[in-house]
Amino acid sequence: MSSLVKCWLCCLLGAVLLTSVMHYVLENLAILTKKGAQVNSASITPLNDNRTFIIGAYYDNREKNLVRLVAIVHRQEVKELYCWSNCSNIKGYVAVEKAVIDILAHDFGFPYAIAHLLCPEVSNCSKKYVSIHWSNKGDIAKLPVFEIRNRGPNTITSNFTVCISTMFGNSTNVLQIIQAIEMYKLLGAQKVMIYKHSCSLLVERVLQHYISEGTVEVIPWPIDLYLDVSTNWHFSMDHYPRDLGYYGQLATLNDCVYRNMYSSKYVVINDLDEIIIPKNHSNWADMMDYLNKQYPRTGIFLFENHIFPNNVVDPTLNVSAWRAIPGVNLLQHVYREPHTPDSEKMIVNPREVIQVSVHTVLKAYGGWRRAPGEVAILHHCRKSKQPKLPKESLIRDTTLWRYNMSLIRRTEELKNDHSLFGNFLSQAP
């Protein structure tokens, strides 16, 4: 057979496969849209009971075939929910099954909590979409429709994805955000996911730069349109009752883990003022290879939190050209407080995780372990937790400086990018 004929046959086969795939997708969409339903793409979707909010739907066949939805529910008032599914292979058939409402153990006293809604897969019912309703009766055309992600085929496209929970408070810390993202890249991250509630215009411009670069994905997070959210982590810390803690960060973290369940080898869970820094390795990949050899069958590693007070400055790496950029220069904060038992952050194999909290995994298939302090630390540059300590009691730790040449060069390149900062720096005092 000539190469020309082979080429023609390959093209024909590709066209047939593409046509089949498109037909399948359009057929599924047609079943939904012919009754007036539309596939929902919002990051937060309220149900008409105003007590349930759906974040995302994910296929999960690790234990048994089911659809797992990340949701926010009122702990006392939401007792029953039902999964509604159009079966694309059975014309006109709608399967209705009772959902299991699995509320996360960490609700911190707030009336609303994060829950996983578990919808069993119905035998002989092929579906790409699911609806949730408080009743097992009604009109499916009036229900929001959610695409079931992770249905496959799934391939690993990132070694490390960083999950950043809610960015709120009109964040203005431009310099530290740039340095954190650049450090993540230096350490091996291919993707950084940020659930953004609010930020300054300059931070928004920086995020758009990283989005166009392909590093950052921003998920809009307008949670306060639906609930009265707290900036505190516990219900008792507010002067008057609030609905949900810390801008709903537990919902974002669980959603981020499931979004990357089958596309990222590891998920790094921390905030933008935190960086897990290896002490004996130059990057996360080498560090995780070492940890996996030392502790086989461990899918979750926790890293000790060390506070580097952002008001204690070392002048050694003072880059005067950065003074006009709002925010903290991480390279000048190399004094840490003596370690006290405190919160930790994680690097996890997402396929081993069932439910995650801010500082730990609540349910998992694999084992977990605290990474030894000599392997890595969590560099947390923030307001001091021990403000009365004299500087002489702080520990000078310049581990971050191993990356200073690359970090300075990358920050300089961004500072000099006129399309990024425009006239901001030239107009700054």
XYZ file of C-alpha atoms in Angstrom:
429
model
C 0.000 0.000 0.000
C 1.449 3.350 -1.016
C 2.197 6.034 1.556
C -0.334 8.316 -0.190
C -3.139 5.757 0.279
C -2.114 5.226 3.930
C -2.212 8.955 4.520
C -5.657 9.197 2.889
C -7.000 6.332 5.035
C -5.617 7.925 8.237
C -7.291 11.228 7.384
C -10.583 9.428 6.649
C -10.416 7.512 9.946
C -9.653 10.727 11.853
C -12.623 12.460 10.250
C -14.941 9.560 11.157
C -13.744 9.567 14.780
C -14.117 13.360 15.047
C -17.625 13.147 13.599
C -18.555 10.423 16.119
C -17.249 12.444 19.058
C -19.069 15.596 17.919
C -22.273 13.607 17.388
C -22.032 12.199 20.943
C -21.469 15.638 22.486
C -24.251 17.265 20.474
C -26.618 14.387 21.254
C -26.030 14.851 25.000
C -26.509 18.586 24.721
C -29.657 18.126 22.643
C -31.284 15.925 25.288
C -30.783 18.692 27.815
C -31.485 21.749 25.721
C -34.601 20.447 23.960
C -36.380 20.797 27.317
C -34.970 24.275 27.868
C -32.106 23.270 30.200
C -28.722 24.943 29.929
C -25.373 23.617 31.103
C -24.265 25.701 34.072
C -20.764 27.172 33.976
C -20.809 29.391 37.090
C -18.340 28.685 39.908
C -21.156 28.955 42.500
C -24.744 27.980 41.673
C -27.553 28.389 44.216
C -30.406 25.905 44.131
C -33.903 27.280 44.482
C -34.054 26.227 48.141
C -31.450 28.962 48.851
C -29.821 26.568 51.320
C -27.682 24.610 48.852
C -24.919 25.921 46.562
C -23.230 23.714 43.977
C -19.548 24.301 43.139
C -18.730 21.464 40.735
C -19.571 17.878 39.706
C -16.897 15.190 39.288
C -16.891 11.570 38.199
C -15.279 9.346 40.837
C -14.710 5.632 40.191
C -11.929 5.035 42.736
C -14.128 2.969 45.041
C -17.367 2.607 43.113
C -18.871 4.496 40.208
C -20.469 7.707 41.397
C -20.714 11.417 40.727
C -19.346 13.577 43.532
C -20.493 17.185 43.778
C -18.688 19.748 45.926
C -21.334 21.889 47.614
C -22.119 24.308 50.429
C -25.195 23.368 52.477
C -27.021 24.586 55.564
C -26.161 21.961 58.170
C -29.539 21.960 59.934
C -31.974 22.702 57.115
C -30.709 20.549 54.229
C -31.705 16.954 54.967
C -32.518 15.508 51.526
C -31.256 16.125 48.009
C -31.834 14.164 44.805
C -29.665 13.542 41.749
C -31.492 13.950 38.439
C -29.834 12.508 35.339
C -30.850 12.456 31.692
C -29.781 9.091 30.285
C -28.414 9.869 26.818
C -28.672 6.237 25.707
C -32.358 5.877 26.718
C -34.485 8.430 24.928
C -36.561 10.568 27.257
C -35.556 8.646 30.403
C -34.680 10.620 33.538
C -33.124 8.755 36.480
C -33.758 10.189 39.966
C -31.663 8.885 42.873
C -31.299 10.112 46.455
C -27.947 11.777 47.102
C -25.756 10.949 50.075
C -24.936 14.226 51.869
C -21.431 13.834 53.313
C -20.686 16.968 55.363
C -17.029 17.698 56.091
C -16.067 17.297 59.747
C -14.514 20.772 59.801
C -17.388 23.273 59.849
C -15.847 25.442 62.615
C -19.246 26.191 64.110
C -20.774 28.035 61.136
C -24.372 27.226 60.099
C -23.238 26.492 56.532
C -20.727 23.746 55.863
C -18.934 22.158 52.936
C -20.426 18.873 51.770
C -19.807 16.241 49.135
C -23.024 15.114 47.482
C -22.671 11.538 46.268
C -24.834 10.498 43.335
C -24.779 6.766 42.512
C -24.281 5.784 38.891
C -27.495 4.246 37.529
C -27.153 0.932 35.658
C -27.365 1.242 31.859
C -27.671 5.029 32.134
C -24.994 6.917 30.191
C -24.769 10.568 31.158
C -22.467 13.578 30.966
C -24.623 15.919 33.023
C -26.392 15.897 36.381
C -28.917 18.100 38.182
C -29.525 18.420 41.924
C -32.931 19.111 43.453
C -34.382 19.126 46.970
C -37.278 16.936 45.771
C -37.622 13.728 43.769
C -40.509 15.299 41.839
C -40.579 18.260 39.501
C -39.677 19.504 36.041
C -36.089 18.779 35.005
C -36.207 21.666 32.534
C -36.296 24.055 35.495
C -33.227 22.601 37.225
C -29.620 23.790 36.779
C -27.508 21.330 34.807
C -23.881 20.556 35.698
C -21.315 18.935 33.450
C -19.674 15.931 35.066
C -15.931 16.575 34.902
C -13.234 13.867 35.007
C -15.356 11.509 32.934
C -12.271 10.856 30.839
C -10.140 10.114 29.035
C -7.777 11.563 31.638
C -4.078 12.254 31.226
C -1.472 13.820 33.511
C -0.567 17.235 32.078
C 1.133 18.776 35.149
C 3.591 17.426 37.679
C 2.598 20.038 40.255
C -0.494 22.221 40.497
C -0.693 24.830 43.271
C -4.164 25.397 44.751
C -4.626 28.867 46.221
C -7.842 29.334 48.185
C -9.770 32.572 48.268
C -8.000 35.781 47.275
C -10.062 38.451 48.987
C -9.807 41.869 50.645
C -8.795 43.685 47.423
C -5.303 42.238 47.673
C -2.568 44.767 46.822
C 0.570 42.732 47.631
C 1.850 42.741 44.039
C 5.549 42.074 44.671
C 5.006 39.093 46.973
C 2.438 37.600 44.578
C 4.915 37.866 41.675
C 7.721 36.336 43.735
C 5.487 33.533 45.034
C 4.315 32.538 41.543
C 7.860 32.724 40.185
C 9.072 30.574 43.089
C 6.358 28.018 42.387
C 7.567 27.878 38.792
C 11.211 27.540 39.857
C 10.256 24.689 42.173
C 8.382 22.854 39.425
C 4.760 24.016 39.278
C 3.170 24.023 35.830
C -0.127 25.506 37.003
C -1.378 27.798 39.773
C -5.128 27.898 40.417
C -6.483 30.948 42.261
C -10.066 31.354 43.485
C -10.418 35.117 43.281
C -12.961 37.134 45.192
C -11.282 40.549 44.894
C -7.943 42.218 44.261
C -6.483 45.565 43.192
C -6.305 46.610 39.546
C -2.549 46.098 39.510
C -2.836 42.587 40.959
C -5.495 41.895 38.318
C -3.067 43.006 35.610
C -0.381 40.701 37.015
C -2.822 37.788 37.107
C -3.814 38.453 33.489
C -0.128 38.279 32.526
C 0.210 34.846 34.139
C -3.086 33.693 32.616
C -1.870 34.596 29.116
C 1.445 32.887 29.902
C -0.492 29.717 30.752
C 0.691 29.477 34.352
C -2.338 30.787 36.265
C -5.993 29.819 36.061
C -8.380 32.134 37.920
C -11.735 30.847 39.149
C -14.181 33.689 39.995
C -15.395 33.361 43.576
C -18.283 35.819 44.280
C -19.329 33.978 47.460
C -20.619 37.094 49.242
C -23.372 37.450 46.625
C -25.013 34.441 48.258
C -23.833 34.199 51.871
C -22.660 36.456 54.673
C -19.076 35.259 54.881
C -16.515 35.763 57.613
C -12.855 36.704 57.337
C -12.253 34.500 60.400
C -11.895 30.748 60.502
C -14.175 30.084 63.515
C -17.791 31.115 64.181
C -16.965 32.386 67.697
C -14.467 34.963 66.403
C -17.076 37.278 64.838
C -18.994 40.028 66.626
C -22.269 38.905 65.029
C -23.315 35.599 63.423
C -22.005 34.828 59.952
C -23.005 32.091 57.521
C -19.671 30.642 56.447
C -16.029 30.889 57.476
C -13.063 32.441 55.705
C -14.813 33.183 52.409
C -15.631 29.504 51.923
C -12.033 28.419 51.421
C -12.794 24.772 52.231
C -15.110 24.663 49.222
C -12.423 26.066 46.933
C -9.752 23.651 48.156
C -11.964 20.583 47.699
C -13.012 21.820 44.269
C -9.387 22.446 43.277
C -8.305 18.948 44.301
C -11.085 17.360 42.236
C -10.516 19.637 39.237
C -6.945 18.348 39.139
C -7.639 14.790 40.293
C -6.544 13.136 37.071
C -4.552 15.905 35.361
C -1.867 16.654 37.975
C 0.583 14.221 39.550
C 0.666 16.296 42.748
C -1.387 19.134 44.189
C 0.285 21.699 46.450
C -2.103 23.258 48.965
C -0.963 26.573 50.402
C -1.621 30.331 50.313
C 0.136 33.016 48.269
C 2.189 34.082 51.296
C 3.462 30.510 51.720
C 6.118 28.511 49.856
C 7.208 24.939 50.599
C 10.987 25.212 50.237
C 13.169 22.078 50.002
C 16.320 22.159 52.109
C 18.296 19.364 50.435
C 16.849 19.434 46.934
C 16.554 22.120 44.298
C 12.945 21.405 43.327
C 9.757 19.678 44.413
C 10.148 16.744 42.008
C 13.481 15.629 43.496
C 12.148 16.226 47.010
C 9.016 14.142 46.396
C 11.064 11.338 44.802
C 13.149 11.247 47.989
C 10.109 11.305 50.284
C 8.337 8.584 48.319
C 11.387 6.323 48.589
C 11.679 6.972 52.312
C 7.956 6.613 52.988
C 6.347 4.337 50.364
C 2.563 4.109 50.134
C 2.251 7.654 51.466
C 0.079 9.934 49.354
C -0.047 12.989 51.614
C 2.848 14.985 53.082
C 2.441 17.822 55.578
C 5.104 20.519 55.989
C 5.916 22.494 59.144
C 4.797 26.102 59.122
C 7.534 28.638 59.963
C 6.648 32.305 60.367
C 8.987 34.839 58.721
C 7.673 38.166 60.139
C 7.149 40.679 57.330
C 8.180 43.562 59.607
C 11.695 42.192 60.224
C 13.915 43.203 57.309
C 17.373 42.097 56.233
C 18.866 44.850 54.016
C 21.249 42.525 52.147
C 19.051 41.978 49.088
C 17.420 45.379 48.934
C 16.535 45.946 45.292
C 15.901 49.680 45.110
C 14.244 49.445 41.676
C 11.410 47.421 43.234
C 10.423 50.058 45.782
C 7.690 51.392 43.525
C 6.029 47.955 43.316
C 3.488 47.583 46.145
C 4.050 44.640 48.432
C 6.601 42.640 50.379
C 10.034 41.670 49.016
C 10.390 38.066 50.183
C 14.159 38.120 49.768
C 14.484 40.619 52.625
C 12.601 38.477 55.142
C 14.967 35.736 56.247
C 14.405 35.759 60.011
C 11.941 33.217 61.325
C 10.306 32.797 64.667
C 11.278 29.755 66.782
C 9.039 26.919 65.684
C 5.948 26.296 67.768
C 3.256 23.696 67.032
C 1.219 25.405 64.371
C -0.697 24.835 61.170
C 0.790 22.937 58.250
C 0.259 22.856 54.500
C 0.434 19.949 52.097
C 1.621 18.296 48.939
C -0.781 15.485 48.044
C -1.405 12.867 45.427
C -4.952 14.021 44.569
C -6.055 10.522 43.614
C -5.476 9.474 47.231
C -7.594 12.307 48.671
C -11.323 12.127 49.423
C -11.884 15.241 51.554
C -9.406 17.988 52.352
C -9.334 20.746 54.962
C -7.047 23.776 55.152
C -4.251 22.159 57.134
C -4.955 18.445 56.828
C -6.734 15.769 54.826
C -9.993 14.640 56.433
C -10.520 11.459 54.418
C -8.057 9.635 52.196
C -7.197 6.273 50.700
C -3.443 6.539 51.236
C -1.360 7.175 54.323
C -0.116 10.597 55.438
C 3.078 11.788 57.108
C 4.719 14.977 58.334
C 7.788 15.636 56.215
C 10.904 15.930 58.396
C 11.983 19.524 59.051
C 15.403 18.815 57.584
C 13.782 17.947 54.232
C 11.697 21.113 53.748
C 9.852 23.873 55.568
C 6.844 26.022 54.850
C 8.211 29.564 54.411
C 5.316 31.729 55.624
C 5.972 35.462 55.254
C 3.235 37.245 57.186
C 2.438 39.289 60.277
C 4.327 38.051 63.333
C 2.628 35.536 65.622
C 5.117 36.242 68.422
C 5.463 40.038 68.161
C 7.102 40.463 71.561
C 10.112 38.371 70.584
C 13.302 40.475 70.232
C 15.138 40.151 66.937
C 17.949 38.339 68.754
C 15.533 35.462 69.429
C 14.722 35.021 65.736
C 16.538 32.436 63.618
C 18.289 33.629 60.482
C 17.331 31.236 57.680
C 18.525 32.119 54.176
C 17.348 28.929 52.437
C 15.312 31.111 50.082
C 18.500 32.815 48.880
C 19.511 29.678 46.980
C 17.029 30.926 44.368
C 17.888 34.636 44.591
C 19.604 35.030 41.203
C 16.742 33.408 39.294
C 14.099 35.162 41.381
C 15.707 38.591 40.974
C 16.102 38.092 37.223
C 12.492 36.992 36.737
C 11.114 39.792 38.898
C 13.220 42.331 36.991
C 11.909 41.043 33.675
C 8.338 41.544 34.844
C 9.098 44.976 36.305
C 10.525 46.058 32.972
C 7.550 44.736 31.016
C 5.848 47.982 29.986
C 2.764 46.145 28.736
C 2.319 44.688 32.225
C 2.869 47.708 34.444
C 2.173 50.409 31.872
C 3.002 53.835 33.260
C 2.475 52.745 36.863
C 6.149 52.630 37.857
C 7.133 55.810 36.032
C 4.337 57.725 37.788
C 5.050 56.289 41.219
C 6.689 58.658 43.726
